[in-house]
C-alpha positions as a LaTeX table, in Angstrom:
\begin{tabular}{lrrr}
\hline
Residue & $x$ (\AA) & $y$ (\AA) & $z$ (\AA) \\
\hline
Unk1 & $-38.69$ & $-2.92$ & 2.86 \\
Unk2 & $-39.10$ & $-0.26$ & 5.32 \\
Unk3 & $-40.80$ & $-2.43$ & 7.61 \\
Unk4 & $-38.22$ & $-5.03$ & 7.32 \\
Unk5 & $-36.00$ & $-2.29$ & 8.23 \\
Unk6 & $-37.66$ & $-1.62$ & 11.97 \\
Unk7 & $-38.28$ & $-5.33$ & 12.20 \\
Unk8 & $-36.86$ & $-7.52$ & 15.40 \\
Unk9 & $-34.22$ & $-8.95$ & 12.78 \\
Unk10 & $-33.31$ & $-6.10$ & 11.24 \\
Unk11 & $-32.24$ & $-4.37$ & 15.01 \\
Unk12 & $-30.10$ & $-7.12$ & 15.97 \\
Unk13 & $-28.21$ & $-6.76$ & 12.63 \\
Unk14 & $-27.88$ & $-2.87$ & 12.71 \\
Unk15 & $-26.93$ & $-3.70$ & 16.79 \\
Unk16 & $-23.87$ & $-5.50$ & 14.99 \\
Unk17 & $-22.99$ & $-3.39$ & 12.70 \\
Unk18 & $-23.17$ & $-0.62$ & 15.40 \\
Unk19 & $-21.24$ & $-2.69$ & 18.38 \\
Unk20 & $-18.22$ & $-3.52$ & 15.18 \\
Unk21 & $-18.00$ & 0.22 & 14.41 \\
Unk22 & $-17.54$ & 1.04 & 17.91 \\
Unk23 & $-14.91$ & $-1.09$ & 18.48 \\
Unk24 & $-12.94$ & $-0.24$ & 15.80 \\
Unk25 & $-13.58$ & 3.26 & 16.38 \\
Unk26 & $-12.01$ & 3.29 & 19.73 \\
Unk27 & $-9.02$ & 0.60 & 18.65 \\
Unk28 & $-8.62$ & 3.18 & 16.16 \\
Unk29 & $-7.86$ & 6.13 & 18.51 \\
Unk30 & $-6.01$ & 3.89 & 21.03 \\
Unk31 & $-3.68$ & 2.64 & 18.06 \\
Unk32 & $-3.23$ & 6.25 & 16.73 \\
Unk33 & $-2.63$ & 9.45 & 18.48 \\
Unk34 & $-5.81$ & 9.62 & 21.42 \\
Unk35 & $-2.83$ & 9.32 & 24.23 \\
Unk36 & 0.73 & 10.01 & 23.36 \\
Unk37 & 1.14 & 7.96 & 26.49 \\
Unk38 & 1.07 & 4.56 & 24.50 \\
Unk39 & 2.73 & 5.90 & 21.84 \\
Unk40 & 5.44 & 2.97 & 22.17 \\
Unk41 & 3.02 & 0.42 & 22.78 \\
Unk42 & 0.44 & 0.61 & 20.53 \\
Unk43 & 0.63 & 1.92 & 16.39 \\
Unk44 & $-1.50$ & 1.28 & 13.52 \\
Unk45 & 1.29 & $-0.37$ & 11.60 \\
Unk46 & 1.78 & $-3.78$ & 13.50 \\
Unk47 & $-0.12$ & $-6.95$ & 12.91 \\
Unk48 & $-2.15$ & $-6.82$ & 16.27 \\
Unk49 & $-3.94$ & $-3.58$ & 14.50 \\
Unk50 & $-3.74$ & $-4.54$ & 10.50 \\
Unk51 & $-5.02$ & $-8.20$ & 11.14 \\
Unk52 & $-6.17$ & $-8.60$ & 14.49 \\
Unk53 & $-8.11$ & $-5.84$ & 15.05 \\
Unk54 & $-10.67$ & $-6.57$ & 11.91 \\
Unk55 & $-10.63$ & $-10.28$ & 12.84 \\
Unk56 & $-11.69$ & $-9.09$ & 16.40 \\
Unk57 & $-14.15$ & $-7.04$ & 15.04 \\
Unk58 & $-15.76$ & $-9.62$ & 12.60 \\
Unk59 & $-15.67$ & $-12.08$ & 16.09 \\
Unk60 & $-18.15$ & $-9.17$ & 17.62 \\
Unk61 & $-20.21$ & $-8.62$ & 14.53 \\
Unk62 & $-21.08$ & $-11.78$ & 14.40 \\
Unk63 & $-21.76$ & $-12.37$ & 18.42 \\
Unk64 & $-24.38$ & $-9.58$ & 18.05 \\
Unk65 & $-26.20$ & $-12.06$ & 15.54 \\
Unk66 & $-28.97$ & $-14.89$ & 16.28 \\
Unk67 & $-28.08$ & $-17.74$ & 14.74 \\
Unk68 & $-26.23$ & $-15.94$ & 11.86 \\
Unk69 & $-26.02$ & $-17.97$ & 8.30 \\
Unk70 & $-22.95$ & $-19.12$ & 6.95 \\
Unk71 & $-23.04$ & $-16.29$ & 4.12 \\
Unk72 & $-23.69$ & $-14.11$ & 6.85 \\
Unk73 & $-20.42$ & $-15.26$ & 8.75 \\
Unk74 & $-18.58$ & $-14.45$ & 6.15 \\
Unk75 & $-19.97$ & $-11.00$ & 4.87 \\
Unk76 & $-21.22$ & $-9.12$ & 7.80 \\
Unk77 & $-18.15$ & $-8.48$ & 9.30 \\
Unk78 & $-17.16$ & $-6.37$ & 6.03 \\
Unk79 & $-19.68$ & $-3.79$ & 7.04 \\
Unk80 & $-18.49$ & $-2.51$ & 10.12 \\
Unk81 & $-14.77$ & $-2.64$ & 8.69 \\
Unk82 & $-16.15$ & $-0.60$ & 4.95 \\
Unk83 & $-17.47$ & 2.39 & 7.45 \\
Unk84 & $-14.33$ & 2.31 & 9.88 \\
Unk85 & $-12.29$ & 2.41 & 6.61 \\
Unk86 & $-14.66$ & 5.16 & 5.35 \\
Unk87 & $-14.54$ & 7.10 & 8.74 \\
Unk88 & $-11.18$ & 7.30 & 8.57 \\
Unk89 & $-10.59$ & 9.11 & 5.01 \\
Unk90 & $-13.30$ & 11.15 & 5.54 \\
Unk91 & $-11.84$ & 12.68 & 8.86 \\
Unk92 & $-8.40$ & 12.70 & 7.51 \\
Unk93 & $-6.99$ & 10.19 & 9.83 \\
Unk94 & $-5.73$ & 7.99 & 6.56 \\
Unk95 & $-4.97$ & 8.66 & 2.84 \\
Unk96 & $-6.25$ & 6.52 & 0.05 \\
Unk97 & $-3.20$ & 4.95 & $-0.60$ \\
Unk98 & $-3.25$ & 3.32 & 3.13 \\
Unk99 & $-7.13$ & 2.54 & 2.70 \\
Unk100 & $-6.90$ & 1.07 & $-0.49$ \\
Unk101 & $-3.69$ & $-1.34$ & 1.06 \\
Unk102 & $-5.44$ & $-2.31$ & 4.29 \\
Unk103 & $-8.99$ & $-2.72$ & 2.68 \\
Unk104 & $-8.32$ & $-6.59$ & 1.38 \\
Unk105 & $-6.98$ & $-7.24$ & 5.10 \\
Unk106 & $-9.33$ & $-5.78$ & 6.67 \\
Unk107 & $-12.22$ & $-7.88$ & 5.02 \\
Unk108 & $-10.43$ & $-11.08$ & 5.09 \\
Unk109 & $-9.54$ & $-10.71$ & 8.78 \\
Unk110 & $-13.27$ & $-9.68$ & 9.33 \\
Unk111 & $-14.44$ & $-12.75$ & 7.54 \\
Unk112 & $-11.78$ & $-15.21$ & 9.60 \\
Unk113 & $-13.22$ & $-13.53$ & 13.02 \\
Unk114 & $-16.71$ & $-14.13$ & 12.23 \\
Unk115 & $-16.48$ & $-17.71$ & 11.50 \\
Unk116 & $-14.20$ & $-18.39$ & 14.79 \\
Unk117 & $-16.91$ & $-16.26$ & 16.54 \\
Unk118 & $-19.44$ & $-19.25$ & 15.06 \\
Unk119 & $-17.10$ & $-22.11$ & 15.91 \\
Unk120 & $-16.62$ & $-20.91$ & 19.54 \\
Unk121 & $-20.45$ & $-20.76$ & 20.07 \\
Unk122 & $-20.95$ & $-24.19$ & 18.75 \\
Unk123 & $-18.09$ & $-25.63$ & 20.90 \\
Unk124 & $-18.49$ & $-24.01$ & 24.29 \\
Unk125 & $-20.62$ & $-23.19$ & 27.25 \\
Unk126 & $-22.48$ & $-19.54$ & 27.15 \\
Unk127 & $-19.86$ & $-18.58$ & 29.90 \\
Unk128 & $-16.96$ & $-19.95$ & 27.79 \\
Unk129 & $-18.27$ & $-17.88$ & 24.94 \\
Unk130 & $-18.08$ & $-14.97$ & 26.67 \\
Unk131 & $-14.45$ & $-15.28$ & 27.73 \\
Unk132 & $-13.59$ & $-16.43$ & 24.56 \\
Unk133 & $-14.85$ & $-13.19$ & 22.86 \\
Unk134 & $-13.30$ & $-10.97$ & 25.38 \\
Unk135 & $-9.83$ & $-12.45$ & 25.12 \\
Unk136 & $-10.81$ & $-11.98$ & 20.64 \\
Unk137 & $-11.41$ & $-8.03$ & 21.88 \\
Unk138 & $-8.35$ & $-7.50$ & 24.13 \\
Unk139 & $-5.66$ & $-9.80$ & 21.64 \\
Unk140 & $-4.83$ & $-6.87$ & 19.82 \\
Unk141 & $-3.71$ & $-4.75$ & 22.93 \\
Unk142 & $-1.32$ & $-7.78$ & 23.88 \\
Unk143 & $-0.37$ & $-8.65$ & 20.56 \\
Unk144 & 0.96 & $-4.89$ & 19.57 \\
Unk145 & 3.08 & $-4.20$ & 22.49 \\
Unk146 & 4.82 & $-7.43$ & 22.25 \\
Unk147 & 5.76 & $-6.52$ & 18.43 \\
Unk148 & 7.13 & $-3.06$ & 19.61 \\
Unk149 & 9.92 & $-5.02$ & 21.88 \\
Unk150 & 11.84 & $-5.40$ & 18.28 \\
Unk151 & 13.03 & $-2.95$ & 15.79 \\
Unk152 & 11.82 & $-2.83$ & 12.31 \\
Unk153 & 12.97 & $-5.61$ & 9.88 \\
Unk154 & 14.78 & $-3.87$ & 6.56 \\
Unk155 & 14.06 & $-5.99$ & 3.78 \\
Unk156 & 15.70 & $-4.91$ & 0.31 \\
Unk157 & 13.53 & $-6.28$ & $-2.67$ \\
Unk158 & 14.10 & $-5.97$ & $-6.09$ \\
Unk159 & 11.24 & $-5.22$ & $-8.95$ \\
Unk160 & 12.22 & $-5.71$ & $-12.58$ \\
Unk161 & 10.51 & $-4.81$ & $-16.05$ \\
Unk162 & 11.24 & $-4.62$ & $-19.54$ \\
Unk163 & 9.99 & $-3.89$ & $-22.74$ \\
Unk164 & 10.23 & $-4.34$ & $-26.28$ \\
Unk165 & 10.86 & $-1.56$ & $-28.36$ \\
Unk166 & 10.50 & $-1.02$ & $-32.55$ \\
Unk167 & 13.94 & 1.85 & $-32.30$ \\
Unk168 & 17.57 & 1.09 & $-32.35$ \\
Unk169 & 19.91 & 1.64 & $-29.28$ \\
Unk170 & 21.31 & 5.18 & $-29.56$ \\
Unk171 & 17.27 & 6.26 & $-30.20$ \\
Unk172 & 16.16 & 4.07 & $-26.81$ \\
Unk173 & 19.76 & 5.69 & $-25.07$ \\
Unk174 & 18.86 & 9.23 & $-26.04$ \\
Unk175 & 15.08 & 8.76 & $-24.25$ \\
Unk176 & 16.16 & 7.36 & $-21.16$ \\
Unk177 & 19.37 & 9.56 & $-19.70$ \\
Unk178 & 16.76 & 12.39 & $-20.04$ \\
Unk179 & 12.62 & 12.53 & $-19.93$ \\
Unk180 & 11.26 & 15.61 & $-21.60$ \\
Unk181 & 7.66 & 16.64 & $-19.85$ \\
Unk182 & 5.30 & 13.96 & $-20.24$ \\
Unk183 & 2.40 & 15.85 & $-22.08$ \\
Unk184 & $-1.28$ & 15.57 & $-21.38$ \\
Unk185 & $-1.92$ & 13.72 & $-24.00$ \\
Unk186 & 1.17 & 11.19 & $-23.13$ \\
Unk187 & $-0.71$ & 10.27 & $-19.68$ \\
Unk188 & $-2.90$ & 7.42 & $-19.55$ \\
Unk189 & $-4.88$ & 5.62 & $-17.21$ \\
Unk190 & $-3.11$ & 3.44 & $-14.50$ \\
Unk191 & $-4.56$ & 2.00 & $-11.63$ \\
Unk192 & $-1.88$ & 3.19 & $-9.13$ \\
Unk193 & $-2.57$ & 6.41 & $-9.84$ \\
Unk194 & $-6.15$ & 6.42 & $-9.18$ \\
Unk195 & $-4.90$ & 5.19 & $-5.52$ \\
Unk196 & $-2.62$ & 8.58 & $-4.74$ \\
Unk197 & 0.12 & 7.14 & $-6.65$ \\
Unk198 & 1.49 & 10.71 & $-8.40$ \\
Unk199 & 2.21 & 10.31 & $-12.27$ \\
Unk200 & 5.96 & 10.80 & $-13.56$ \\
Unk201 & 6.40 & 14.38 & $-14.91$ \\
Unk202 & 10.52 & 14.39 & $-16.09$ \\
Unk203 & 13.53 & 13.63 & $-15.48$ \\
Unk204 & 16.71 & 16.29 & $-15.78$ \\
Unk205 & 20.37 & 15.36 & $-16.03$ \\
Unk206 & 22.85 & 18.18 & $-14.85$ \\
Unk207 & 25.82 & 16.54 & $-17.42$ \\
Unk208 & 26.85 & 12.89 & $-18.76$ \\
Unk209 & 28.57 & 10.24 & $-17.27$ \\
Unk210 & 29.39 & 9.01 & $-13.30$ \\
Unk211 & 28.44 & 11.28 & $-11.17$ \\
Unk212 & 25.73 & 13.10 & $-12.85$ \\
Unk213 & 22.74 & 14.04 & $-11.33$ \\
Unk214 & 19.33 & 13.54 & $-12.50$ \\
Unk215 & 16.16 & 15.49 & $-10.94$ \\
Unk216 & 13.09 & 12.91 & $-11.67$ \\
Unk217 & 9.81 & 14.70 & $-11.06$ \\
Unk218 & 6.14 & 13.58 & $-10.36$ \\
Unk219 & 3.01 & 15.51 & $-9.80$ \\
Unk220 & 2.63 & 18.00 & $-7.11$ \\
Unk221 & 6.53 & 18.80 & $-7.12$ \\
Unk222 & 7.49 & 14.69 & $-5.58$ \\
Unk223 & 11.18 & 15.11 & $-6.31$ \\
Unk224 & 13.80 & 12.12 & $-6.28$ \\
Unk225 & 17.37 & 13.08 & $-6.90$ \\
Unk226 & 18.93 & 9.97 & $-8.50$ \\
Unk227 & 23.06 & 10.13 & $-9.07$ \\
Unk228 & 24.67 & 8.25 & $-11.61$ \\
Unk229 & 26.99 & 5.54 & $-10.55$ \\
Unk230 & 27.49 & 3.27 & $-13.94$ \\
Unk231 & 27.37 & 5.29 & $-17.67$ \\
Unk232 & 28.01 & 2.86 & $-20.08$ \\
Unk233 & 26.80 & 4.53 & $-23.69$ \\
Unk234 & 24.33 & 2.70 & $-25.27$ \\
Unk235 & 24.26 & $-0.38$ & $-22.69$ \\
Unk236 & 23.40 & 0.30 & $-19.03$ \\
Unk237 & 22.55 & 3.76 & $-16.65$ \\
Unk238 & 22.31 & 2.91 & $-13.22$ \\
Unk239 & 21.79 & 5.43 & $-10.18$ \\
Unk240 & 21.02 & 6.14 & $-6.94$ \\
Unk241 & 17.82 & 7.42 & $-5.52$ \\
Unk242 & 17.29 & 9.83 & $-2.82$ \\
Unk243 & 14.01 & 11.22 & $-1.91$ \\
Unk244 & 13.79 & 14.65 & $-1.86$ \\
Unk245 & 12.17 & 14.86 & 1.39 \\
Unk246 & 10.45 & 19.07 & 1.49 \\
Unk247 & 8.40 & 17.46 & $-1.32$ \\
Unk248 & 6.57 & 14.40 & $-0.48$ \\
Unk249 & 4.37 & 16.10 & 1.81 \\
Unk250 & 1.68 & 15.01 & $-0.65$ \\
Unk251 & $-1.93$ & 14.53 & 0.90 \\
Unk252 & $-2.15$ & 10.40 & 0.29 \\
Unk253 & 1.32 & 10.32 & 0.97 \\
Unk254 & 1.80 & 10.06 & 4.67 \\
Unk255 & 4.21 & 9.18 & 7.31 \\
Unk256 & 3.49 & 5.78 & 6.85 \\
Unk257 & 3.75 & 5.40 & 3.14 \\
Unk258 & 5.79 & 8.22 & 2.39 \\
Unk259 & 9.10 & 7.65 & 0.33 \\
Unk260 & 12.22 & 8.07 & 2.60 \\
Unk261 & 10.54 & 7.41 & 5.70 \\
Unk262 & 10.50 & 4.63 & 8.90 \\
Unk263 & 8.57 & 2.24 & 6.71 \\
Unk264 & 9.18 & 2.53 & 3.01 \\
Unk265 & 12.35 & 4.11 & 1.07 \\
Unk266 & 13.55 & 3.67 & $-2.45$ \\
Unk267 & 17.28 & 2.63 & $-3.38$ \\
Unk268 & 18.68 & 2.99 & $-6.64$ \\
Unk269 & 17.35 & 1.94 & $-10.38$ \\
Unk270 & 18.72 & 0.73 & $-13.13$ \\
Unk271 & 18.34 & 0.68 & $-17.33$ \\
Unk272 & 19.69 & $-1.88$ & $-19.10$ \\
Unk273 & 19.62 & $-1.56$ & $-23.01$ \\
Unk274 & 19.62 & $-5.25$ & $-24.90$ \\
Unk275 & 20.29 & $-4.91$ & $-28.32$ \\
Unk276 & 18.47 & $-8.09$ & $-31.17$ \\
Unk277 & 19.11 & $-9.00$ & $-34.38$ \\
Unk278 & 16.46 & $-7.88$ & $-35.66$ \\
Unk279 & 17.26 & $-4.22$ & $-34.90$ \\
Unk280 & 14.96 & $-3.46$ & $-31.81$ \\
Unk281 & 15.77 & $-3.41$ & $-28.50$ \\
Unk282 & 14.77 & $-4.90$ & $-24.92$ \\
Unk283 & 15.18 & $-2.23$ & $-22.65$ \\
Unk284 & 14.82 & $-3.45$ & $-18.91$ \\
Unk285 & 14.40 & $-0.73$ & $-16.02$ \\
Unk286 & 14.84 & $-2.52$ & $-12.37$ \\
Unk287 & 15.03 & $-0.71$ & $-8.90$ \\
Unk288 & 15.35 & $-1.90$ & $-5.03$ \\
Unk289 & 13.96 & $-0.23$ & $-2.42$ \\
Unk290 & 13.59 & $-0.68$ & 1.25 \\
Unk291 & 10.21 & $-2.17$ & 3.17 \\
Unk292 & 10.37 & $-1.97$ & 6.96 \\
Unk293 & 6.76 & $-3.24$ & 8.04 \\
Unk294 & 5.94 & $-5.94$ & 10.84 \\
Unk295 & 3.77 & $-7.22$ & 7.90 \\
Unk296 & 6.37 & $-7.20$ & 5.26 \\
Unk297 & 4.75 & $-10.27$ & 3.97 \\
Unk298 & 1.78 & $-8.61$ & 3.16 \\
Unk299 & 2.91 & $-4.81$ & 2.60 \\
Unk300 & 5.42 & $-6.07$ & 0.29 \\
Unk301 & 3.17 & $-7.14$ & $-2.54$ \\
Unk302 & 1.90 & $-3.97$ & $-2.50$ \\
Unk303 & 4.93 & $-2.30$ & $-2.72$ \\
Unk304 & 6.04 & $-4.26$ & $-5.78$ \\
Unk305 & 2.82 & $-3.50$ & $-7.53$ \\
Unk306 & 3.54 & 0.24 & $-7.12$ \\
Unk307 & 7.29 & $-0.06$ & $-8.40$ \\
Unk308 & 6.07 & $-2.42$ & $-10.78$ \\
Unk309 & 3.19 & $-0.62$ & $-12.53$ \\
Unk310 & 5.32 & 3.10 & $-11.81$ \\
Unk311 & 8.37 & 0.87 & $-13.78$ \\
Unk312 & 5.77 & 0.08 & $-16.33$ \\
Unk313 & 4.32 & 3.44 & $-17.28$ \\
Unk314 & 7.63 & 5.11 & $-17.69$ \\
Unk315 & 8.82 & 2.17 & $-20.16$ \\
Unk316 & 5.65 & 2.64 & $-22.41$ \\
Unk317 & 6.57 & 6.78 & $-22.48$ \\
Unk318 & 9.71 & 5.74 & $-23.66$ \\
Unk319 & 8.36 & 3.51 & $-26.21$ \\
Unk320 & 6.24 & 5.15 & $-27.60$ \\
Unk321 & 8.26 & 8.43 & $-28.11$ \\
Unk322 & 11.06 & 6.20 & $-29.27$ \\
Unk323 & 8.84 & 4.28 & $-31.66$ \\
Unk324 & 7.21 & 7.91 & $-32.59$ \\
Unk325 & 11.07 & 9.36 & $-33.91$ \\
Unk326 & 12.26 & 10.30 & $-30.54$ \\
\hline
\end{tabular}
């Protein structure tokens, strides 16, 4: 092993590895903050840095390479892209929320560059090559810009949930205009929250009916102030949501993920209460919010999972203390 390590083979691969992180390294500090200068033409959240960039990267992994394997096409590139990734968190540059969201991008766009990078050097001429992988290098410097020439899109989606509950309607109506603390021993294990995503603490309601205000707390002090629009006893509670913006200075939560800001804002929510036969209820909980990416496409099934699963874990507290007595 070790002397595979020092080995002619073994250089050439740690050459590409090296050359990748390099490149990122500096696309990283052109993209984000090294010159204020280029501010306006160049930010991590466009396509020519989310997708480009990591495709470029794989494309110089790979040139680094004799005569790379097919396997090797397609992995490699994830190398250079896990310690950019890694490099980032660990100097603060990104949260995990924003690593764990650009990770799958990242290694698919790697992938993608490396096998161009092998279908340009079967194709063309040595000097051919070598345009071809500088125009790879410099396409996400003339691919951001040309995204910064229009605003940010505002796309409105919707994410809905329900759940069946064993409790009749004024037990499932009581448990939803208010949330008591969520205890310890309420909590359990969500994936979302293992990301940065904080957990639901409680939500307070200053009096009944239109126009009351509820305070719905999550861990470290994230505050949303949601205002009652529609009371209907015992059938719907819908509301407004407003981010309470002192507190979402939360460490994974930054500018570019944080709620209320340029890229990502939540709307309003709803409970709906649907009473069976049988005596139990379907209680559905839907909300809207606000994505304003260049990569909606992609950031957007992200941003469902987090309502969704966030939707989720507040319907099974309410479940389970409804099922429980209230």
């Amino acid at each position: 092993m070790k002397n595979w390590l020092f080995s002619h083979k073994a250089r050439g691969l740690w050459l590409a590895v090296a050359a990748g992180v390099l490149y990122g390294l500096a696309a990283r500090l052109a993209f984000y903050g090294a010159n204020p200068a280029w501010e306006n033409l160049f930010t991590t959240m466009t396509c020519g840095f989310i997708f480009l960039m990591p495709a470029a990267l794989g494309y110089l992994t790979v040139r680094f390479l004799h005569a790379p394997r097919l396997w090797q096409r397609i992995v490699l590139p994830w190398l250079p892209g896990l310690i950019l990734v890694a490099t980032a968190f660990a100097v603060g540059w990104e949260g995990s929320i924003c690593i764990v969201m650009a990770l799958p991008a990242f290694m698919v766009m790697g992938s993608i560059g490396g096998l161009l990078e092998q279908r340009a050097r079967d194709r063309l001429s040595d000097r051919n090559q070598m345009s071809a992988l500088l125009g790879m290098l410099l396409l996400p410097y003339a691919v951001a810009p040309l995204e910064q020439l229009n605003g940010l899109p505002a796309q409105v989606r919707t994410v809905e949930t329900q759940i069946m509950i064993n409790a009749d309607v004024e037990t499932v109506w009581q448990q939803i205009i208010r949330v008591p603390a969520i205890t310890v021993d309420e909590q359990r294990f969500n994936l979302v929250h293992l990301i940065g995503i904080p957990k639901p603490v409680a939500a307070t309601l200053s009096h009944e009916g239109v126009g009351g205000v509820r305070h719905a707390t999550f861990e470290h002090g994230v505050t949303f102030v949601e205002t009652i629009n529609e009371w209907q006893p015992h059938q719907s509670l819908a509301f407004t949501i407003d981010a309470l913006a002192e507190t979402m200075a939360v460490e994974d939560l930054n500018a570019k993920v944080v709620v209320g800001g340029a890229y990502f804002d939540t709307l309003d929510g709803r409970y709906e209460l649907e009473p069976l036969t049988d005596g139990r209820v379907v209680l559905h909980l839907s909300s809207e919010h606000r994505l304003s990416t260049r990569f909606n496409f992609y950031a957007g099934w992200w941003t469902d999972w987090v309502m969704r699963s966030t939707q989720n874990y507040i319907l099974d507290v309410i479940k389970a203390r409804c099922e429980a007595g209230g």
